[in-house]
Amino acid sequence: MTNIFKGMKPSRRSFLRGAVASGGALAGGAAFAEGDPAILEKQSWNQYLGDGVDAAPYGVPSKFEARVRRQNVPWLTADPVSSVNFTPLHELDGIITPNGLCFERHHAGVAEIDPAEHRLMINGLVDRPLVFTMEDLMRFPRENHVYFLECAANTGMEWAGSQLNGCQFTHGMIHNVMYTGVPLRLILEEAGVKTAGKWILPEGADASAMTRSIPMEKALDDCLVAFKMNGEALRPEQGYPVRLVVPGWEGNMWIKWLRRIEVGDQPWHHREETSKYTDLLANGQARRFTWEMDAKSVITNPSPQAPLTHGPGRTVLTGVAWSGRGTIPRVDVTIDGGMNWHEARMSGPSFDKSMHRFYYEFDWDGKPMLLQSRAHDSTGYVQPTKDQLRQVRGENSIYHNNGIQTWAVNEEGVAENVEIS
Ligand code: MTE
Ligand code: CO
């Protein structure tokens, strides 16, 4: 909040004058308090030498950030090897998810793979079935792209009504990372896809041998065989040494620990695209192959895990938005449950199929609020309300809940997950 003091002497009188001039809305900071030891006294870190350069060969966050961590929901975790934990969205800013905070979803635990022993095989309807080592993959031209990965089940517990109290738990099955990898198109071209080859089946090397059918157009379009995330090797839990990146499409298609890609002439109708990852509608029919993730947004601060800790006055609201179909040119925000909408301020890079960051700064009057955000994507699609979504999809669904989220904030600044209709 240094700009408050710009050109001003930090005396109590001039500070108060400044506050009046800005309409009384003090943007953080307090008038100089005599006797405040934090400003008057020398702290220990002022007086003694700190750790030397080699204290942490691989750096970790400050111990004061220990609360910033992935968390699971115990009643969703019957067994950790087939479970999920959640990204602490309310602790993050900007658009990149740090590697150690990317949510994890495993169907059979984390495979521990020695990259020297790992192979990627291409077989099926190809001219030349091929097997690549990691070193072979590194000799293809690489690309860098920032993409979000959202599990189809993100917000899945909220279909019938508001349930989990925190954006980490309602919306944290998402991460946004810069990937370095080889376009899948180049690898398929190397093997030579036969004319009849219309689908691919990527398979994981973990004990779940996860597979999904992906149409050839997508495989040739923007999929990546990725080995780096945010500049360093993939984390084991994110698929080390190599994973498939399927931009904008549901997370379960992003096969981790990728060991095989079969080319076929039709989809395989495996478990994860029949009994799972389909949406049962009210009329008994199921939506299938719902690959693209619809535009969605959530306010991360304030939110149940990140209440307002200040009284009335200048307040910064922030959140994230994304779309599997393009960019997010606009997010609207309301603090009164949708009576008045305000266009939020977007800040940070706007990449295709990547997370976007928005802010809305306002003077809080200290009264209860109903906070919502509504994303617009570059195709013109507008994020629906939960009621609009339920009218079309019924209430049997788990996957693809992109309805507008509401947080109720009371006079004390405490936030709660609610629904309004
Ligand atoms: N790939 C393999 N081999 N095994 C898995 O269990 N889980 C899938 C997908 N790829 C999975 C997998 C699911 S359901 C999701 S949402 C994403 O990986 C999660 O990726 P993450 O753990 O990097 O967040
Ligand atoms: Co998933």
Tab-separated table of C-alpha atoms and ligand atoms in Angstrom:
chain	number	residue	atom	x	y	z
A	1	MET	CA	0.000	0.000	0.000
A	2	THR	CA	3.001	2.270	-0.525
A	3	ASN	CA	1.204	4.517	-3.034
A	4	ILE	CA	-0.812	6.042	-0.179
A	5	PHE	CA	2.360	7.594	1.131
A	6	LYS	CA	3.600	8.841	-2.228
A	7	GLY	CA	4.507	12.512	-1.953
A	8	MET	CA	3.192	12.608	1.605
A	9	LYS	CA	5.051	12.835	4.838
A	10	PRO	CA	4.008	9.871	6.933
A	11	SER	CA	2.785	12.003	9.806
A	12	ARG	CA	-0.615	11.422	11.324
A	13	ARG	CA	-2.018	14.768	10.116
A	14	SER	CA	-1.024	14.460	6.487
A	15	PHE	CA	-2.147	10.847	6.432
A	16	LEU	CA	-5.626	11.752	7.649
A	17	ARG	CA	-5.860	14.576	5.118
A	18	GLY	CA	-5.015	12.067	2.425
A	19	ALA	CA	-7.732	9.747	3.645
A	20	VAL	CA	-10.354	12.490	3.526
A	21	ALA	CA	-9.270	13.527	0.054
A	22	SER	CA	-9.798	9.980	-1.218
A	23	GLY	CA	-13.392	9.988	-0.003
A	24	GLY	CA	-12.652	8.454	3.372
A	25	ALA	CA	-12.055	5.012	1.899
A	26	LEU	CA	-8.748	4.129	3.461
A	27	ALA	CA	-7.103	1.570	1.243
A	28	GLY	CA	-5.424	-0.491	3.925
A	29	GLY	CA	-2.593	0.764	6.121
A	30	ALA	CA	-3.275	2.528	9.389
A	31	ALA	CA	-2.418	5.929	10.764
A	32	PHE	CA	1.053	5.869	12.361
A	33	ALA	CA	0.512	4.245	15.752
A	34	GLU	CA	2.907	5.412	18.419
A	35	GLY	CA	4.333	2.512	20.333
A	36	ASP	CA	3.862	-0.091	17.589
A	37	PRO	CA	6.855	-2.405	18.124
A	38	ALA	CA	6.597	-3.726	14.566
A	39	ILE	CA	7.718	-0.332	13.278
A	40	LEU	CA	9.711	1.053	16.229
A	41	GLU	CA	11.812	-1.882	17.341
A	42	LYS	CA	14.593	-3.764	15.614
A	43	GLN	CA	13.480	-7.285	14.769
A	44	SER	CA	15.725	-10.315	15.086
A	45	TRP	CA	15.998	-10.601	11.299
A	46	ASN	CA	17.462	-7.090	11.300
A	47	GLN	CA	20.214	-8.028	13.692
A	48	TYR	CA	21.446	-11.526	12.916
A	49	LEU	CA	22.758	-13.113	9.760
A	50	GLY	CA	20.364	-15.353	7.908
A	51	ASP	CA	20.916	-18.780	6.341
A	52	GLY	CA	23.542	-19.020	3.624
A	53	VAL	CA	22.875	-19.808	-0.018
A	54	ASP	CA	22.930	-23.579	0.302
A	55	ALA	CA	20.345	-23.893	3.071
A	56	ALA	CA	17.775	-25.180	0.570
A	57	PRO	CA	19.227	-26.555	-2.696
A	58	TYR	CA	15.628	-26.980	-3.853
A	59	GLY	CA	13.701	-24.017	-2.437
A	60	VAL	CA	10.499	-24.385	-0.461
A	61	PRO	CA	7.939	-21.766	0.635
A	62	SER	CA	8.367	-19.722	3.816
A	63	LYS	CA	7.305	-21.527	6.994
A	64	PHE	CA	4.705	-18.796	7.410
A	65	GLU	CA	2.931	-20.175	4.338
A	66	ALA	CA	2.490	-23.661	5.816
A	67	ARG	CA	-1.309	-23.393	5.628
A	68	VAL	CA	-1.075	-23.190	1.797
A	69	ARG	CA	-1.499	-26.795	0.799
A	70	ARG	CA	-3.522	-29.305	-1.177
A	71	GLN	CA	-6.289	-30.815	0.907
A	72	ASN	CA	-8.690	-33.682	0.454
A	73	VAL	CA	-12.257	-34.058	1.684
A	74	PRO	CA	-12.180	-37.019	4.096
A	75	TRP	CA	-15.658	-38.315	3.226
A	76	LEU	CA	-14.726	-38.318	-0.484
A	77	THR	CA	-11.555	-40.306	0.231
A	78	ALA	CA	-12.410	-43.940	0.904
A	79	ASP	CA	-8.885	-44.890	-0.163
A	80	PRO	CA	-6.102	-42.408	-1.033
A	81	VAL	CA	-4.929	-44.444	-4.043
A	82	SER	CA	-8.230	-43.786	-5.791
A	83	SER	CA	-9.044	-40.315	-4.699
A	84	VAL	CA	-8.549	-36.607	-5.199
A	85	ASN	CA	-7.140	-33.615	-3.394
A	86	PHE	CA	-7.789	-29.990	-4.230
A	87	THR	CA	-5.789	-26.919	-5.326
A	88	PRO	CA	-5.917	-24.101	-2.716
A	89	LEU	CA	-7.302	-21.543	-5.177
A	90	HIS	CA	-8.018	-19.033	-2.395
A	91	GLU	CA	-4.279	-18.807	-1.595
A	92	LEU	CA	-3.112	-18.207	-5.164
A	93	ASP	CA	-2.953	-15.189	-7.437
A	94	GLY	CA	-2.110	-14.609	-11.079
A	95	ILE	CA	-2.822	-17.516	-13.402
A	96	ILE	CA	-0.104	-20.138	-12.859
A	97	THR	CA	-0.568	-22.978	-10.369
A	98	PRO	CA	2.727	-23.764	-8.594
A	99	ASN	CA	3.760	-27.379	-9.222
A	100	GLY	CA	3.502	-28.474	-5.597
A	101	LEU	CA	-0.083	-27.206	-5.316
A	102	CYS	CA	-1.598	-28.801	-8.433
A	103	PHE	CA	-4.554	-30.966	-7.368
A	104	GLU	CA	-4.075	-34.727	-7.807
A	105	ARG	CA	-6.528	-37.290	-9.102
A	106	HIS	CA	-5.361	-40.881	-9.255
A	107	HIS	CA	-7.349	-44.020	-10.023
A	108	ALA	CA	-4.587	-46.330	-8.752
A	109	GLY	CA	-2.051	-44.189	-6.901
A	110	VAL	CA	1.113	-42.501	-8.209
A	111	ALA	CA	3.216	-44.683	-10.512
A	112	GLU	CA	6.930	-44.416	-9.699
A	113	ILE	CA	8.673	-44.616	-13.048
A	114	ASP	CA	12.378	-44.533	-13.851
A	115	PRO	CA	12.502	-42.453	-17.067
A	116	ALA	CA	15.360	-44.620	-18.384
A	117	GLU	CA	12.997	-47.618	-18.239
A	118	HIS	CA	9.991	-45.811	-19.678
A	119	ARG	CA	8.779	-46.350	-23.248
A	120	LEU	CA	5.996	-44.834	-25.346
A	121	MET	CA	4.568	-47.168	-27.981
A	122	ILE	CA	2.453	-46.196	-31.013
A	123	ASN	CA	0.543	-49.106	-32.511
A	124	GLY	CA	-2.695	-50.005	-34.314
A	125	LEU	CA	-3.621	-48.447	-37.651
A	126	VAL	CA	-0.179	-46.994	-38.419
A	127	ASP	CA	2.346	-47.687	-41.168
A	128	ARG	CA	5.213	-48.166	-38.689
A	129	PRO	CA	4.486	-49.208	-35.090
A	130	LEU	CA	7.133	-47.364	-33.032
A	131	VAL	CA	8.570	-47.388	-29.541
A	132	PHE	CA	10.134	-44.198	-28.158
A	133	THR	CA	12.472	-43.727	-25.218
A	134	MET	CA	12.331	-40.427	-23.312
A	135	GLU	CA	15.511	-39.454	-25.123
A	136	ASP	CA	13.833	-40.112	-28.491
A	137	LEU	CA	10.952	-37.808	-27.517
A	138	MET	CA	13.375	-35.003	-26.645
A	139	ARG	CA	14.617	-34.998	-30.256
A	140	PHE	CA	11.281	-33.791	-31.652
A	141	PRO	CA	10.601	-30.031	-31.872
A	142	ARG	CA	9.067	-28.819	-28.593
A	143	GLU	CA	6.382	-26.230	-27.855
A	144	ASN	CA	5.341	-24.297	-24.744
A	145	HIS	CA	1.698	-23.638	-23.877
A	146	VAL	CA	-0.252	-22.650	-20.777
A	147	TYR	CA	-3.400	-24.724	-20.330
A	148	PHE	CA	-5.866	-25.442	-17.555
A	149	LEU	CA	-6.699	-29.020	-16.637
A	150	GLU	CA	-10.117	-29.370	-15.002
A	151	CYS	CA	-11.469	-32.707	-13.770
A	152	ALA	CA	-14.943	-33.353	-15.179
A	153	ALA	CA	-16.069	-33.887	-11.553
A	154	ASN	CA	-14.951	-30.423	-10.403
A	155	THR	CA	-17.917	-28.825	-8.539
A	156	GLY	CA	-19.627	-32.226	-8.845
A	157	MET	CA	-20.717	-32.267	-5.196
A	158	GLU	CA	-22.696	-29.053	-5.720
A	159	TRP	CA	-25.319	-30.290	-8.227
A	160	ALA	CA	-28.110	-30.787	-5.696
A	161	GLY	CA	-27.306	-27.718	-3.609
A	162	SER	CA	-24.453	-25.905	-1.893
A	163	GLN	CA	-22.362	-28.358	0.077
A	164	LEU	CA	-18.603	-27.844	0.494
A	165	ASN	CA	-17.466	-24.702	2.283
A	166	GLY	CA	-14.522	-23.322	0.336
A	167	CYS	CA	-13.529	-22.678	-3.281
A	168	GLN	CA	-10.638	-25.119	-2.772
A	169	PHE	CA	-13.220	-27.901	-2.351
A	170	THR	CA	-15.952	-26.669	-4.709
A	171	HIS	CA	-13.651	-25.578	-7.571
A	172	GLY	CA	-10.131	-26.835	-6.760
A	173	MET	CA	-10.003	-29.790	-9.185
A	174	ILE	CA	-8.229	-27.505	-11.617
A	175	HIS	CA	-4.683	-26.402	-12.259
A	176	ASN	CA	-3.098	-24.113	-14.831
A	177	VAL	CA	0.425	-24.851	-15.910
A	178	MET	CA	2.892	-24.073	-18.692
A	179	TYR	CA	3.663	-27.347	-20.449
A	180	THR	CA	6.675	-28.130	-22.563
A	181	GLY	CA	6.083	-31.007	-24.906
A	182	VAL	CA	6.058	-32.409	-28.413
A	183	PRO	CA	2.934	-31.914	-30.530
A	184	LEU	CA	1.239	-35.333	-30.689
A	185	ARG	CA	0.756	-34.675	-34.410
A	186	LEU	CA	4.526	-34.989	-34.998
A	187	ILE	CA	4.699	-38.352	-33.234
A	188	LEU	CA	1.678	-39.683	-35.118
A	189	GLU	CA	3.175	-38.476	-38.399
A	190	GLU	CA	6.395	-40.317	-37.584
A	191	ALA	CA	4.403	-43.556	-37.257
A	192	GLY	CA	2.217	-42.714	-40.276
A	193	VAL	CA	-1.509	-42.903	-39.511
A	194	LYS	CA	-3.388	-45.083	-41.987
A	195	THR	CA	-6.393	-43.542	-43.772
A	196	ALA	CA	-8.754	-45.633	-41.654
A	197	GLY	CA	-7.218	-44.288	-38.404
A	198	LYS	CA	-9.867	-41.966	-36.960
A	199	TRP	CA	-9.383	-42.356	-33.202
A	200	ILE	CA	-6.544	-42.752	-30.709
A	201	LEU	CA	-6.499	-44.614	-27.407
A	202	PRO	CA	-3.860	-43.246	-25.016
A	203	GLU	CA	-3.041	-45.579	-22.116
A	204	GLY	CA	-1.370	-44.917	-18.760
A	205	ALA	CA	1.452	-47.004	-17.276
A	206	ASP	CA	-0.061	-46.891	-13.767
A	207	ALA	CA	-1.965	-49.803	-12.242
A	208	SER	CA	-5.284	-48.358	-13.492
A	209	ALA	CA	-3.983	-48.437	-17.117
A	210	MET	CA	-6.330	-45.521	-17.701
A	211	THR	CA	-7.559	-45.224	-21.302
A	212	ARG	CA	-9.807	-42.821	-23.217
A	213	SER	CA	-10.841	-42.640	-26.885
A	214	ILE	CA	-9.890	-39.333	-28.515
A	215	PRO	CA	-10.922	-38.358	-32.066
A	216	MET	CA	-8.047	-37.988	-34.546
A	217	GLU	CA	-8.915	-34.328	-35.331
A	218	LYS	CA	-8.172	-33.384	-31.712
A	219	ALA	CA	-5.042	-35.547	-31.602
A	220	LEU	CA	-3.694	-33.763	-34.695
A	221	ASP	CA	-4.850	-30.334	-33.555
A	222	ASP	CA	-3.347	-29.203	-30.238
A	223	CYS	CA	-2.561	-32.249	-28.055
A	224	LEU	CA	0.916	-32.394	-26.547
A	225	VAL	CA	3.078	-35.202	-25.252
A	226	ALA	CA	4.441	-33.193	-22.331
A	227	PHE	CA	7.403	-33.795	-20.056
A	228	LYS	CA	7.845	-30.414	-18.346
A	229	MET	CA	5.483	-28.330	-16.236
A	230	ASN	CA	6.316	-24.724	-15.347
A	231	GLY	CA	9.823	-25.320	-16.652
A	232	GLU	CA	10.791	-28.394	-14.642
A	233	ALA	CA	10.123	-32.117	-14.984
A	234	LEU	CA	6.521	-33.198	-14.419
A	235	ARG	CA	5.895	-34.067	-10.796
A	236	PRO	CA	5.390	-37.820	-10.192
A	237	GLU	CA	1.766	-37.149	-9.248
A	238	GLN	CA	1.207	-35.281	-12.523
A	239	GLY	CA	2.443	-38.170	-14.676
A	240	TYR	CA	6.271	-38.172	-14.591
A	241	PRO	CA	7.998	-38.717	-16.922
A	242	VAL	CA	5.384	-37.989	-19.609
A	243	ARG	CA	1.687	-37.177	-19.854
A	244	LEU	CA	-0.818	-36.345	-22.551
A	245	VAL	CA	-2.120	-32.758	-22.661
A	246	VAL	CA	-5.587	-32.429	-24.210
A	247	PRO	CA	-6.272	-28.674	-24.122
A	248	GLY	CA	-9.740	-27.556	-23.042
A	249	TRP	CA	-11.014	-31.140	-22.648
A	250	GLU	CA	-11.976	-32.918	-19.444
A	251	GLY	CA	-9.106	-33.918	-17.170
A	252	ASN	CA	-9.535	-37.700	-17.349
A	253	MET	CA	-8.446	-37.636	-21.018
A	254	TRP	CA	-5.049	-36.170	-20.022
A	255	ILE	CA	-3.497	-39.612	-19.539
A	256	LYS	CA	-0.611	-39.559	-17.054
A	257	TRP	CA	2.440	-41.848	-17.180
A	258	LEU	CA	1.662	-42.207	-20.923
A	259	ARG	CA	2.983	-45.511	-22.258
A	260	ARG	CA	0.943	-46.374	-25.352
A	261	ILE	CA	-1.151	-44.756	-28.063
A	262	GLU	CA	-3.223	-47.071	-30.199
A	263	VAL	CA	-4.720	-45.821	-33.459
A	264	GLY	CA	-8.128	-47.248	-34.389
A	265	ASP	CA	-11.081	-46.655	-36.698
A	266	GLN	CA	-13.696	-46.164	-33.958
A	267	PRO	CA	-13.945	-45.355	-30.253
A	268	TRP	CA	-13.224	-48.199	-27.821
A	269	HIS	CA	-16.101	-47.539	-25.374
A	270	HIS	CA	-13.911	-48.364	-22.394
A	271	ARG	CA	-14.973	-48.042	-18.762
A	272	GLU	CA	-14.055	-44.362	-18.365
A	273	GLU	CA	-16.311	-43.340	-21.271
A	274	THR	CA	-19.331	-45.552	-20.538
A	275	SER	CA	-19.973	-46.338	-16.877
A	276	LYS	CA	-17.982	-43.252	-15.842
A	277	TYR	CA	-17.628	-39.735	-17.267
A	278	THR	CA	-21.113	-39.742	-18.789
A	279	ASP	CA	-23.997	-37.551	-17.590
A	280	LEU	CA	-27.329	-39.235	-16.803
A	281	LEU	CA	-30.141	-36.856	-17.772
A	282	ALA	CA	-33.606	-36.657	-16.160
A	283	ASN	CA	-35.179	-38.654	-19.042
A	284	GLY	CA	-32.876	-41.621	-18.397
A	285	GLN	CA	-30.596	-40.937	-21.383
A	286	ALA	CA	-26.936	-40.224	-20.799
A	287	ARG	CA	-24.809	-37.573	-22.478
A	288	ARG	CA	-21.590	-39.154	-23.744
A	289	PHE	CA	-18.282	-37.843	-25.051
A	290	THR	CA	-18.783	-34.512	-23.286
A	291	TRP	CA	-15.184	-33.572	-23.849
A	292	GLU	CA	-15.045	-29.769	-23.894
A	293	MET	CA	-15.105	-27.941	-20.586
A	294	ASP	CA	-17.680	-25.142	-20.616
A	295	ALA	CA	-16.795	-21.606	-19.499
A	296	LYS	CA	-16.722	-21.225	-15.744
A	297	SER	CA	-15.528	-18.838	-13.044
A	298	VAL	CA	-15.295	-18.583	-9.273
A	299	ILE	CA	-14.511	-15.823	-6.807
A	300	THR	CA	-11.519	-17.017	-4.814
A	301	ASN	CA	-11.314	-14.046	-2.387
A	302	PRO	CA	-13.326	-13.431	-0.374
A	303	SER	CA	-14.595	-17.000	0.009
A	304	PRO	CA	-15.321	-19.338	2.946
A	305	GLN	CA	-11.639	-20.159	3.564
A	306	ALA	CA	-10.598	-16.533	2.937
A	307	PRO	CA	-13.008	-14.277	4.857
A	308	LEU	CA	-12.756	-10.479	4.849
A	309	THR	CA	-10.532	-9.544	7.750
A	310	HIS	CA	-11.013	-5.786	7.498
A	311	GLY	CA	-13.997	-3.550	8.216
A	312	PRO	CA	-15.926	-1.377	5.758
A	313	GLY	CA	-13.950	0.408	3.059
A	314	ARG	CA	-11.679	-0.445	0.156
A	315	THR	CA	-11.981	-4.133	-0.725
A	316	VAL	CA	-10.318	-6.254	-3.401
A	317	LEU	CA	-12.360	-9.111	-4.809
A	318	THR	CA	-10.605	-11.575	-7.102
A	319	GLY	CA	-11.163	-14.840	-8.885
A	320	VAL	CA	-10.404	-17.048	-11.869
A	321	ALA	CA	-12.241	-17.922	-15.076
A	322	TRP	CA	-11.577	-20.352	-17.918
A	323	SER	CA	-13.133	-21.945	-20.994
A	324	GLY	CA	-12.326	-25.087	-22.938
A	325	ARG	CA	-13.327	-23.246	-26.116
A	326	GLY	CA	-11.018	-20.246	-26.085
A	327	THR	CA	-10.235	-17.174	-24.001
A	328	ILE	CA	-12.227	-15.210	-21.401
A	329	PRO	CA	-12.602	-11.630	-22.647
A	330	ARG	CA	-15.003	-10.654	-19.850
A	331	VAL	CA	-16.160	-11.570	-16.348
A	332	ASP	CA	-19.084	-9.861	-14.571
A	333	VAL	CA	-19.251	-9.620	-10.806
A	334	THR	CA	-22.159	-8.878	-8.458
A	335	ILE	CA	-22.040	-8.212	-4.708
A	336	ASP	CA	-25.832	-8.111	-4.252
A	337	GLY	CA	-26.873	-11.508	-5.593
A	338	GLY	CA	-27.319	-10.399	-9.203
A	339	MET	CA	-29.316	-7.162	-8.821
A	340	ASN	CA	-26.385	-5.159	-10.182
A	341	TRP	CA	-23.546	-6.565	-12.299
A	342	HIS	CA	-20.160	-4.893	-12.763
A	343	GLU	CA	-17.529	-5.709	-15.356
A	344	ALA	CA	-14.463	-7.064	-13.569
A	345	ARG	CA	-10.910	-5.998	-14.461
A	346	MET	CA	-8.962	-8.750	-16.228
A	347	SER	CA	-5.251	-8.840	-15.427
A	348	GLY	CA	-2.510	-11.140	-16.649
A	349	PRO	CA	-1.967	-12.996	-19.907
A	350	SER	CA	-5.018	-14.203	-21.825
A	351	PHE	CA	-4.130	-17.524	-23.408
A	352	ASP	CA	-6.415	-19.896	-25.266
A	353	LYS	CA	-7.819	-22.616	-22.941
A	354	SER	CA	-5.969	-21.165	-19.959
A	355	MET	CA	-7.042	-19.700	-16.646
A	356	HIS	CA	-7.700	-15.961	-16.538
A	357	ARG	CA	-7.493	-13.700	-13.481
A	358	PHE	CA	-10.072	-11.027	-12.671
A	359	TYR	CA	-10.347	-8.332	-9.982
A	360	TYR	CA	-13.105	-6.044	-8.767
A	361	GLU	CA	-12.174	-3.263	-6.342
A	362	PHE	CA	-14.987	-1.588	-4.410
A	363	ASP	CA	-15.857	0.162	-1.148
A	364	TRP	CA	-17.615	-2.327	1.117
A	365	ASP	CA	-20.392	-0.682	3.168
A	366	GLY	CA	-20.069	-3.335	5.883
A	367	LYS	CA	-23.450	-4.884	5.044
A	368	PRO	CA	-24.000	-8.551	4.075
A	369	MET	CA	-23.195	-9.397	0.457
A	370	LEU	CA	-24.042	-12.145	-2.041
A	371	LEU	CA	-21.008	-12.518	-4.300
A	372	GLN	CA	-21.151	-14.092	-7.751
A	373	SER	CA	-19.047	-14.077	-10.905
A	374	ARG	CA	-20.160	-14.842	-14.467
A	375	ALA	CA	-17.696	-15.696	-17.246
A	376	HIS	CA	-18.123	-14.863	-20.935
A	377	ASP	CA	-15.901	-16.793	-23.335
A	378	SER	CA	-14.551	-15.840	-26.746
A	379	THR	CA	-17.322	-17.811	-28.514
A	380	GLY	CA	-19.972	-15.583	-26.855
A	381	TYR	CA	-21.058	-18.328	-24.426
A	382	VAL	CA	-22.118	-17.021	-20.996
A	383	GLN	CA	-21.769	-19.068	-17.790
A	384	PRO	CA	-25.264	-20.226	-16.700
A	385	THR	CA	-26.873	-20.122	-13.261
A	386	LYS	CA	-27.149	-23.426	-11.407
A	387	ASP	CA	-30.926	-23.372	-11.950
A	388	GLN	CA	-30.519	-22.911	-15.708
A	389	LEU	CA	-28.091	-25.812	-15.750
A	390	ARG	CA	-30.390	-28.111	-13.766
A	391	GLN	CA	-33.301	-27.313	-16.098
A	392	VAL	CA	-31.296	-28.783	-18.985
A	393	ARG	CA	-29.300	-31.527	-17.233
A	394	GLY	CA	-31.526	-32.576	-14.330
A	395	GLU	CA	-29.958	-33.467	-10.979
A	396	ASN	CA	-28.431	-36.905	-11.572
A	397	SER	CA	-25.189	-35.472	-12.889
A	398	ILE	CA	-21.791	-35.449	-11.242
A	399	TYR	CA	-19.754	-34.028	-14.088
A	400	HIS	CA	-19.671	-30.694	-15.927
A	401	ASN	CA	-21.212	-28.423	-13.314
A	402	ASN	CA	-20.213	-24.941	-14.490
A	403	GLY	CA	-23.053	-23.071	-12.766
A	404	ILE	CA	-22.558	-19.659	-11.140
A	405	GLN	CA	-21.246	-19.960	-7.560
A	406	THR	CA	-22.584	-17.775	-4.715
A	407	TRP	CA	-20.764	-16.825	-1.517
A	408	ALA	CA	-22.757	-15.081	1.222
A	409	VAL	CA	-20.608	-12.651	3.244
A	410	ASN	CA	-21.971	-11.409	6.591
A	411	GLU	CA	-21.261	-8.175	8.523
A	412	GLU	CA	-18.214	-9.810	10.120
A	413	GLY	CA	-16.777	-10.659	6.726
A	414	VAL	CA	-17.376	-14.411	7.173
A	415	ALA	CA	-18.196	-16.123	3.863
A	416	GLU	CA	-20.372	-19.175	3.296
A	417	ASN	CA	-21.348	-21.360	0.335
A	418	VAL	CA	-25.016	-20.709	-0.487
A	419	GLU	CA	-27.431	-20.920	-3.405
A	420	ILE	CA	-29.928	-18.292	-4.406
A	421	SER	CA	-32.737	-18.676	-6.906
B	1	MTE	N1	-4.031	-40.893	-16.051
B	1	MTE	C1	-3.723	-42.066	-15.468
B	1	MTE	N2	-2.845	-42.856	-16.079
B	1	MTE	N3	-4.290	-42.466	-14.290
B	1	MTE	C2	-5.220	-41.671	-13.657
B	1	MTE	O1	-5.702	-42.045	-12.587
B	1	MTE	N4	-6.537	-39.583	-13.722
B	1	MTE	C3	-7.199	-38.696	-14.685
B	1	MTE	C4	-6.173	-37.975	-15.553
B	1	MTE	N5	-5.199	-38.876	-16.066
B	1	MTE	C5	-5.580	-40.434	-14.252
B	1	MTE	C6	-4.928	-40.069	-15.460
B	1	MTE	C7	-8.103	-37.722	-14.102
B	1	MTE	S1	-9.679	-38.237	-13.699
B	1	MTE	C8	-7.768	-36.396	-14.013
B	1	MTE	S2	-8.885	-35.249	-13.508
B	1	MTE	C9	-6.400	-35.938	-14.308
B	1	MTE	O2	-5.545	-36.979	-14.757
B	1	MTE	C10	-5.807	-35.329	-13.059
B	1	MTE	O3	-4.540	-34.821	-13.325
B	1	MTE	P1	-3.621	-34.307	-12.123
B	1	MTE	O4	-3.443	-35.420	-11.147
B	1	MTE	O5	-2.396	-33.784	-12.769
B	1	MTE	O6	-4.395	-33.181	-11.452
B	2	CO	CO	-10.803	-36.353	-13.239
